[in-house]
Amino acid sequence: MRLFEMLLFFSSACLLALLFIFNQRIRRSTLLLTSGAGSIFLAIHFLVEGYRVQLLFLYGFTLLMLMLSLIDGFITQKAVRTASRIRRVLGRLFIVIGLIATACFLYVFPVFDLPAPTGELKVGTKVFHFVDPNREETFGKSATGKRELMVQVWYPAQAGTGKYAPFIPDTRILPYMAANYGLPGFTFQHLKYVSSHAYSGAEVSSAQTSYPLILANPGFSSSRFLHTSQAENLASHGYIVAVIDHTYNTFATEFPDGQITTSTTNDLFSPDHDFQTESGNRDKLGKVLTDDVAFALDQFELIQSGHIPSQLKGRIDLGHVGVFGHSIGGATAYDASYDPRIAVGIDIDGGLYRLRDREGLRKPFLFMNSESVFERLKMVMDNRVYTDAELNRIGNTREWVDQETEYKKLELERMRETVAAGGGQVLYIDNTEHVNFADVQFISPIFKMLGITGKIAPERANSVINAYMLDFFDMYLKNQGGILMKGPDSRFPEVKFVTSLF
């Protein structure tokens, strides 16, 4: 809760106490003073912090009490007593419920702080719009008819000036984000007040002549914004991190011409769209996403050479390129790593695709899983099948699960080959769920109560994930670090290295 939100809520609680606990004893001036202070807090809150839909009751209550306090000074005592009786009878329950509801809204939908980067370097950010003239858009419409991408870059920066860039600068997408979670469109409007730790358009840091490039890929119906904390942390340690909004695979992406695209791909893995058949839905989507990564890398080569104007010109170390992704973005990271320009990659809690016609990747690769995804992999290795009750819980048919199990066996075979041939590790993090690997875990503490995120605290999950990502990339892109890749570490007891599957 922000400062003036707290003061506004506290003043409202004091007004409630004055009205319904001490109302027979207080002076009118005390009520007027308290309501006046609340109104001042309200004005400052609007000017400095910005309004929130979740606080509408608080705004109305504060203004109403100021108005009633002023009126009380100009009417008779009898009228005051009559008004007081009406307030006691009709107002007490309404106000108590309103303040309780407001407190719940503030808890469930906080204006949270993203974890601060742990590196010594400041962070800058910039957004690019890329159009691929060689590919048609197949998942929807675009202004040009070609495949278009929005790519946000976080990079080491000189000391920035002014305010940090907002966490979600494209506020028009917020209603789509709420709809993605089945919520009313106004639900996430407060996220426009969440700040990042990066300076928009800052100059590149002179600490090094160039910095390794890491390409990142969000999951189904996610967004580049939801990997801000990971990108900022890597950038603060000397990396240029480019997170790709895979058009029509995000919950919403806004383009410079004002067009907003939404997800048209998130049902391709459902039981009604069997990805094992010759229709190849999984591989069809996978190829587009992998081609997005290759095209983005092409564009950064043009940026490095100066053919695309940017302050990043000459500062990108294209000899040391990594990739990571979450969920389907993790599968994209694996598939993209077959590109000879990419040296190393990380699959964060994602499956794989395009597996049937090639051997395992022969490069260092880290598979980082949630506890729940690891349990599914372990289940496949142990040849354990779902019970009818488990099938009902996950909402899938046995036929589809059996097909998915066969594909998981193929995934595990590729994982074995990759770790054996190229190095890397397979690990999982205790008490995590799939959503713990993106910044969506910070949006509401109720996610933990509902089991959407795991039992682990979001801040702790983020710090563990960032530590292992950084160590892995440092080891293979900077020839330093690698301590965490050697095995269990007492600082991170949640991290379990997997050897039994291999």
XYZ file of C-alpha atoms in Angstrom:
502
model
C 0.000 0.000 0.000
C 1.346 3.409 -0.960
C 1.939 6.117 1.653
C -1.040 8.375 1.005
C -3.306 5.388 0.452
C -2.330 4.302 3.954
C -2.931 7.786 5.400
C -6.266 8.067 3.610
C -7.408 4.699 4.923
C -6.202 5.562 8.440
C -8.077 8.874 8.425
C -11.237 7.053 7.304
C -10.841 4.540 10.121
C -10.477 7.461 12.566
C -13.633 9.057 11.194
C -15.465 5.784 11.696
C -14.271 5.648 15.294
C -15.269 9.270 15.905
C -18.725 8.723 14.444
C -19.713 5.442 15.998
C -17.570 4.931 19.084
C -16.957 8.387 20.490
C -19.752 10.284 18.756
C -21.409 11.408 21.987
C -18.239 12.901 23.377
C -16.412 14.523 20.519
C -16.593 18.141 19.473
C -17.647 19.127 16.008
C -14.235 20.667 15.476
C -12.570 17.257 15.965
C -14.742 15.692 13.298
C -14.102 18.607 10.967
C -10.343 18.424 11.582
C -10.196 14.693 10.874
C -12.322 14.860 7.748
C -10.283 17.860 6.587
C -7.048 15.935 7.043
C -8.525 13.005 5.117
C -9.474 15.331 2.276
C -5.937 16.715 2.153
C -4.568 13.153 1.989
C -7.071 12.448 -0.780
C -5.937 15.466 -2.821
C -2.253 14.590 -2.444
C -3.000 10.951 -3.265
C -4.719 11.997 -6.515
C -1.924 14.389 -7.483
C 1.102 12.306 -6.466
C 0.056 8.655 -6.568
C -2.963 8.628 -8.880
C -6.469 7.336 -8.320
C -7.481 3.674 -8.180
C -10.859 2.125 -8.927
C -10.452 -0.110 -5.883
C -10.576 2.952 -3.600
C -13.800 4.532 -4.873
C -15.616 3.894 -1.586
C -12.790 5.507 0.353
C -12.899 8.585 -1.879
C -16.656 8.932 -1.520
C -16.611 8.391 2.238
C -13.880 10.988 2.761
C -15.678 13.645 0.725
C -19.048 12.841 2.290
C -17.676 13.214 5.818
C -16.069 16.535 4.947
C -19.355 17.770 3.537
C -21.363 16.576 6.570
C -18.830 18.094 8.955
C -19.173 21.453 7.245
C -22.964 21.236 7.224
C -23.016 20.368 10.951
C -21.523 23.749 11.693
C -24.472 25.611 10.142
C -27.577 23.687 11.278
C -29.330 23.335 14.614
C -28.492 20.841 17.315
C -31.807 19.083 16.741
C -30.995 18.602 13.093
C -27.588 17.346 14.090
C -29.102 14.835 16.456
C -31.560 13.717 13.777
C -28.775 13.371 11.235
C -26.736 11.457 13.801
C -29.576 8.985 14.384
C -29.934 8.422 10.656
C -26.211 7.878 10.311
C -26.200 5.451 13.239
C -29.080 3.413 11.858
C -28.356 3.469 8.129
C -24.690 4.312 7.931
C -22.888 2.159 10.459
C -23.143 -1.182 8.685
C -22.617 0.333 5.248
C -19.450 2.185 6.254
C -17.954 -0.766 8.121
C -18.565 -3.086 5.188
C -17.222 -0.473 2.776
C -13.990 -0.003 4.705
C -13.505 -3.755 5.095
C -14.070 -4.232 1.364
C -11.589 -1.448 0.597
C -8.993 -3.046 2.862
C -9.506 -6.337 1.015
C -9.119 -4.612 -2.354
C -5.883 -2.981 -1.201
C -4.558 -6.361 -0.075
C -5.660 -8.333 -3.114
C -4.603 -5.714 -5.697
C -1.506 -3.960 -4.312
C 0.657 -1.429 -6.105
C 3.664 -3.663 -5.508
C 7.403 -3.117 -5.804
C 9.358 -5.290 -8.210
C 12.508 -6.822 -6.707
C 15.503 -4.561 -7.198
C 18.293 -5.821 -9.496
C 21.260 -7.264 -7.610
C 24.022 -6.099 -9.946
C 26.138 -2.971 -9.691
C 25.122 -1.492 -13.049
C 22.181 0.792 -13.680
C 19.596 -0.442 -16.170
C 18.170 1.192 -19.275
C 15.278 0.026 -21.441
C 14.102 0.590 -25.002
C 11.348 -0.867 -27.176
C 11.818 -1.894 -30.826
C 9.238 -2.599 -33.517
C 10.454 -5.139 -36.067
C 8.689 -6.147 -39.306
C 9.781 -9.332 -41.094
C 9.326 -8.769 -44.853
C 9.885 -12.460 -45.574
C 7.063 -13.921 -43.451
C 3.304 -13.579 -43.718
C 1.295 -13.257 -40.502
C -0.564 -16.561 -40.095
C -2.229 -16.186 -36.684
C -4.145 -12.954 -37.329
C -4.011 -9.636 -39.136
C -1.280 -7.029 -39.236
C -1.080 -3.589 -40.797
C 1.476 -4.804 -43.334
C 0.294 -8.394 -43.686
C 3.772 -9.408 -42.532
C 4.924 -10.825 -39.206
C 5.493 -7.924 -36.789
C 7.128 -8.066 -33.359
C 7.473 -5.757 -30.397
C 10.758 -6.395 -28.581
C 11.771 -4.708 -25.345
C 15.447 -4.481 -24.445
C 16.991 -4.016 -21.003
C 20.691 -3.138 -20.950
C 23.497 -1.814 -18.698
C 23.151 1.955 -18.534
C 24.955 5.025 -17.397
C 23.440 6.717 -14.350
C 19.904 7.508 -15.390
C 17.940 10.670 -14.683
C 14.305 11.235 -13.863
C 11.783 8.566 -12.940
C 12.029 4.872 -13.623
C 10.081 3.567 -16.593
C 6.683 2.083 -15.716
C 6.370 -1.680 -15.358
C 3.629 -1.712 -18.009
C 3.924 1.392 -20.214
C 1.234 0.265 -22.678
C -1.727 0.821 -20.343
C -4.293 0.124 -23.075
C -3.502 -3.583 -22.764
C -4.512 -3.761 -19.085
C -8.192 -4.606 -19.743
C -7.038 -7.474 -21.952
C -4.785 -8.692 -19.166
C -7.735 -8.710 -16.761
C -9.898 -10.541 -19.308
C -7.133 -13.121 -19.693
C -7.706 -14.025 -16.025
C -11.488 -13.870 -16.298
C -11.728 -10.552 -14.410
C -13.481 -7.239 -15.189
C -11.513 -4.902 -17.408
C -10.803 -2.343 -14.682
C -9.269 -4.886 -12.297
C -5.601 -4.315 -13.174
C -5.721 -0.578 -13.924
C -3.626 0.087 -10.812
C -0.678 -1.731 -12.426
C 0.044 1.454 -14.382
C 1.455 2.821 -11.115
C 3.940 -0.050 -10.657
C 7.465 1.084 -11.472
C 10.371 -0.805 -12.971
C 14.025 -0.207 -12.047
C 15.068 0.886 -15.547
C 15.523 4.285 -17.176
C 13.863 4.703 -20.547
C 16.309 5.452 -23.374
C 19.383 5.876 -21.143
C 22.872 5.731 -22.627
C 24.645 2.383 -22.585
C 27.095 1.923 -19.725
C 30.773 2.422 -20.499
C 31.787 -0.230 -17.949
C 32.477 -2.632 -20.854
C 32.979 -2.113 -24.561
C 30.255 -4.669 -25.356
C 27.812 -6.960 -23.576
C 26.537 -10.488 -24.287
C 23.040 -10.664 -25.770
C 20.251 -12.796 -24.268
C 16.970 -13.316 -26.128
C 13.943 -14.127 -23.961
C 10.528 -15.604 -24.711
C 7.337 -15.359 -22.613
C 4.808 -18.181 -22.366
C 1.244 -18.612 -23.589
C -0.932 -15.523 -23.072
C 1.888 -13.808 -21.219
C 3.823 -10.654 -22.093
C 7.318 -9.246 -22.266
C 6.480 -7.096 -19.218
C 6.073 -10.191 -17.075
C 9.801 -10.945 -17.302
C 10.927 -7.462 -16.305
C 12.565 -8.474 -13.005
C 14.591 -11.233 -14.679
C 15.675 -8.970 -17.537
C 16.594 -6.105 -15.216
C 18.646 -8.365 -12.990
C 20.649 -9.787 -15.890
C 21.142 -6.301 -17.338
C 22.464 -5.043 -13.993
C 25.127 -7.776 -14.206
C 26.298 -6.830 -17.695
C 23.896 -8.363 -20.233
C 21.714 -6.958 -22.976
C 18.376 -8.748 -22.629
C 15.737 -8.639 -25.375
C 12.295 -10.006 -24.475
C 10.136 -10.805 -27.501
C 6.383 -10.306 -27.548
C 5.419 -13.188 -29.849
C 2.479 -11.604 -31.647
C -0.865 -13.390 -31.175
C 0.707 -15.536 -28.450
C 0.538 -12.757 -25.815
C -2.576 -11.695 -23.900
C -2.170 -8.360 -25.719
C 0.486 -6.447 -27.630
C 0.197 -2.799 -28.633
C 1.947 -1.633 -31.813
C 3.101 1.891 -32.685
C 0.112 2.453 -35.008
C -2.270 1.764 -32.104
C -3.260 -1.745 -33.151
C -3.659 -4.191 -30.260
C -3.374 -7.910 -30.938
C -4.529 -10.605 -28.523
C -3.895 -14.320 -28.192
C -5.206 -16.620 -30.920
C -2.950 -19.581 -30.114
C -3.632 -20.598 -26.527
C -5.953 -23.487 -27.339
C -3.567 -25.303 -29.669
C -2.481 -27.751 -26.945
C -5.984 -28.435 -25.660
C -7.561 -31.907 -25.909
C -9.671 -30.598 -28.798
C -6.506 -29.780 -30.760
C -4.459 -32.935 -30.419
C -0.823 -31.989 -31.009
C 0.193 -35.569 -31.703
C -1.717 -35.776 -34.988
C -0.493 -34.950 -38.455
C -2.015 -31.462 -38.127
C 1.079 -30.621 -36.093
C -0.383 -27.766 -34.054
C 2.468 -27.809 -31.561
C 5.143 -27.845 -34.229
C 3.283 -25.304 -36.377
C 3.227 -22.784 -33.550
C 6.731 -23.732 -32.477
C 8.214 -23.015 -35.874
C 6.709 -19.506 -35.905
C 8.036 -18.728 -32.434
C 11.484 -20.091 -33.230
C 11.578 -18.101 -36.452
C 10.711 -15.020 -34.373
C 13.879 -15.567 -32.340
C 16.041 -16.017 -35.438
C 14.538 -12.877 -37.008
C 15.053 -10.848 -33.815
C 18.679 -11.942 -33.765
C 18.991 -10.817 -37.389
C 17.720 -7.388 -36.333
C 20.237 -7.104 -33.507
C 22.971 -7.844 -35.989
C 21.679 -4.861 -37.980
C 21.575 -2.752 -34.811
C 25.138 -3.742 -33.989
C 26.320 -2.712 -37.468
C 24.383 0.570 -37.386
C 21.892 -0.312 -40.129
C 19.132 0.143 -37.537
C 19.795 3.325 -35.532
C 20.165 2.733 -31.794
C 22.390 3.608 -28.854
C 23.189 -0.130 -28.801
C 25.250 0.197 -31.997
C 28.637 -1.454 -31.528
C 27.824 -2.490 -27.946
C 26.367 -5.981 -28.544
C 28.682 -8.973 -28.174
C 27.235 -11.196 -30.899
C 29.898 -13.803 -30.256
C 28.219 -14.617 -26.930
C 24.457 -15.020 -27.343
C 22.094 -16.861 -25.012
C 18.381 -17.521 -24.914
C 15.786 -18.361 -22.284
C 12.035 -18.666 -22.060
C 9.132 -19.666 -19.846
C 6.556 -22.352 -20.645
C 6.096 -22.448 -24.438
C 8.803 -19.772 -24.438
C 11.103 -22.337 -22.819
C 10.388 -24.741 -25.641
C 11.156 -21.883 -28.017
C 14.473 -21.270 -26.251
C 15.421 -24.922 -26.715
C 14.417 -25.019 -30.380
C 16.081 -21.681 -31.133
C 19.328 -22.938 -29.619
C 19.911 -25.104 -32.690
C 20.799 -21.805 -34.386
C 24.635 -21.785 -34.562
C 24.694 -18.137 -33.458
C 23.237 -19.063 -30.053
C 25.678 -20.567 -27.576
C 23.593 -21.477 -24.536
C 19.991 -21.593 -23.334
C 17.563 -22.110 -20.470
C 14.125 -23.710 -20.597
C 12.089 -22.468 -17.623
C 9.243 -24.873 -16.860
C 8.427 -25.569 -20.481
C 7.977 -28.641 -22.642
C 9.593 -29.112 -26.050
C 8.446 -29.214 -29.662
C 9.791 -30.227 -33.123
C 11.454 -33.297 -31.594
C 10.795 -36.152 -33.972
C 13.362 -35.591 -36.706
C 16.524 -34.579 -34.897
C 18.837 -35.496 -32.075
C 19.198 -33.700 -28.774
C 20.836 -30.292 -28.666
C 24.611 -30.417 -28.286
C 25.082 -27.190 -26.372
C 25.058 -26.263 -22.695
C 21.421 -26.086 -21.672
C 19.632 -25.703 -18.339
C 16.190 -27.141 -17.669
C 14.715 -25.306 -14.657
C 11.344 -26.641 -13.528
C 8.663 -26.031 -10.961
C 7.976 -28.784 -8.462
C 4.635 -29.569 -10.105
C 6.110 -29.919 -13.607
C 8.917 -32.094 -12.252
C 6.347 -34.359 -10.587
C 4.718 -34.852 -13.987
C 8.083 -35.744 -15.544
C 8.787 -38.137 -12.688
C 5.375 -39.686 -13.138
C 6.133 -40.378 -16.798
C 9.493 -41.944 -15.945
C 7.898 -44.171 -13.314
C 5.165 -45.201 -15.775
C 2.494 -44.153 -13.296
C -0.882 -43.306 -14.792
C -3.475 -40.821 -13.633
C -6.377 -42.114 -11.593
C -9.913 -41.227 -12.661
C -10.058 -38.686 -9.839
C -6.834 -37.041 -11.054
C -8.165 -36.913 -14.617
C -11.297 -35.167 -13.392
C -9.171 -32.706 -11.424
C -6.998 -31.733 -14.398
C -9.966 -31.777 -16.783
C -8.483 -33.999 -19.528
C -9.428 -37.307 -21.114
C -7.353 -40.431 -20.628
C -6.781 -40.686 -24.381
C -5.276 -37.212 -24.532
C -3.183 -37.758 -21.402
C -1.843 -41.028 -22.849
C -0.832 -39.206 -26.025
C 0.743 -36.425 -24.004
C 2.633 -39.013 -21.944
C 4.179 -40.524 -25.049
C 5.311 -37.075 -26.121
C 6.755 -36.446 -22.641
C 8.851 -39.595 -23.011
C 10.279 -38.174 -26.211
C 10.978 -34.876 -24.437
C 12.822 -36.700 -21.667
C 14.921 -38.548 -24.212
C 15.947 -35.245 -25.799
C 16.738 -33.812 -22.366
C 18.997 -36.797 -21.616
C 20.814 -36.431 -24.909
C 21.257 -32.687 -24.430
C 22.658 -32.900 -20.905
C 24.941 -35.799 -21.832
C 26.283 -34.204 -25.006
C 26.377 -30.495 -24.247
C 26.533 -30.126 -20.492
C 24.060 -28.252 -18.392
C 21.672 -29.436 -15.739
C 18.119 -30.398 -14.915
C 16.765 -29.001 -11.655
C 13.532 -28.023 -9.988
C 12.583 -25.642 -7.198
C 10.574 -26.895 -4.232
C 7.159 -25.386 -3.521
C 6.904 -23.605 -6.860
C 4.163 -23.649 -9.454
C 4.291 -22.673 -13.103
C 3.381 -19.015 -12.490
C 6.253 -18.506 -10.024
C 8.615 -18.125 -12.988
C 7.114 -14.838 -14.222
C 6.339 -11.481 -12.625
C 2.644 -12.298 -12.566
C 3.420 -13.919 -9.199
C 3.762 -10.430 -7.685
C 0.395 -9.115 -8.853
C -1.680 -10.470 -5.992
C -0.990 -12.379 -2.744
C -4.279 -14.195 -3.265
C -2.624 -16.185 -6.072
C -0.737 -18.097 -3.386
C -3.936 -18.788 -1.435
C -5.621 -20.107 -4.580
C -2.666 -22.344 -5.443
C -1.920 -20.458 -8.646
C 1.559 -19.879 -7.271
C 3.379 -22.255 -4.937
C 3.947 -22.099 -1.202
C 7.265 -20.314 -1.723
C 7.209 -16.530 -1.243
C 7.284 -14.737 -4.625
C 10.320 -12.661 -3.629
C 12.204 -15.805 -2.640
C 11.238 -17.632 -5.828
C 12.420 -14.674 -7.883
C 15.770 -14.454 -6.099
C 16.434 -18.186 -6.526
C 15.509 -18.183 -10.205
C 17.597 -15.087 -10.908
C 20.616 -16.497 -9.065
C 20.660 -19.715 -11.101
C 19.957 -18.001 -14.415
C 22.806 -15.561 -13.816
C 25.223 -18.270 -12.721
C 24.473 -20.399 -15.779
C 24.828 -17.555 -18.264
C 27.963 -16.264 -16.519
C 29.516 -19.707 -16.774
C 29.037 -20.087 -20.521
C 28.889 -16.504 -21.823
C 31.493 -14.858 -19.570
C 33.669 -17.766 -18.463
C 33.076 -16.948 -14.818
C 30.811 -18.152 -12.038
C 29.356 -21.635 -12.415
C 29.470 -22.345 -8.683
C 25.738 -23.044 -8.456
C 25.912 -25.449 -11.384
C 28.178 -27.800 -9.453
C 25.390 -29.140 -7.273
C 23.270 -28.424 -4.179
C 24.099 -25.226 -2.321
C 23.156 -24.529 1.297
C 22.105 -20.986 0.369
C 19.384 -22.394 -1.874
C 17.931 -25.493 -0.197
C 14.822 -25.202 -2.403
C 16.818 -26.170 -5.494
C 16.927 -29.893 -6.258
C 19.258 -31.280 -8.909
C 17.748 -34.121 -10.902
C 19.942 -37.109 -11.648
C 17.515 -40.022 -11.284
C 15.911 -39.350 -14.668
C 19.240 -39.831 -16.387
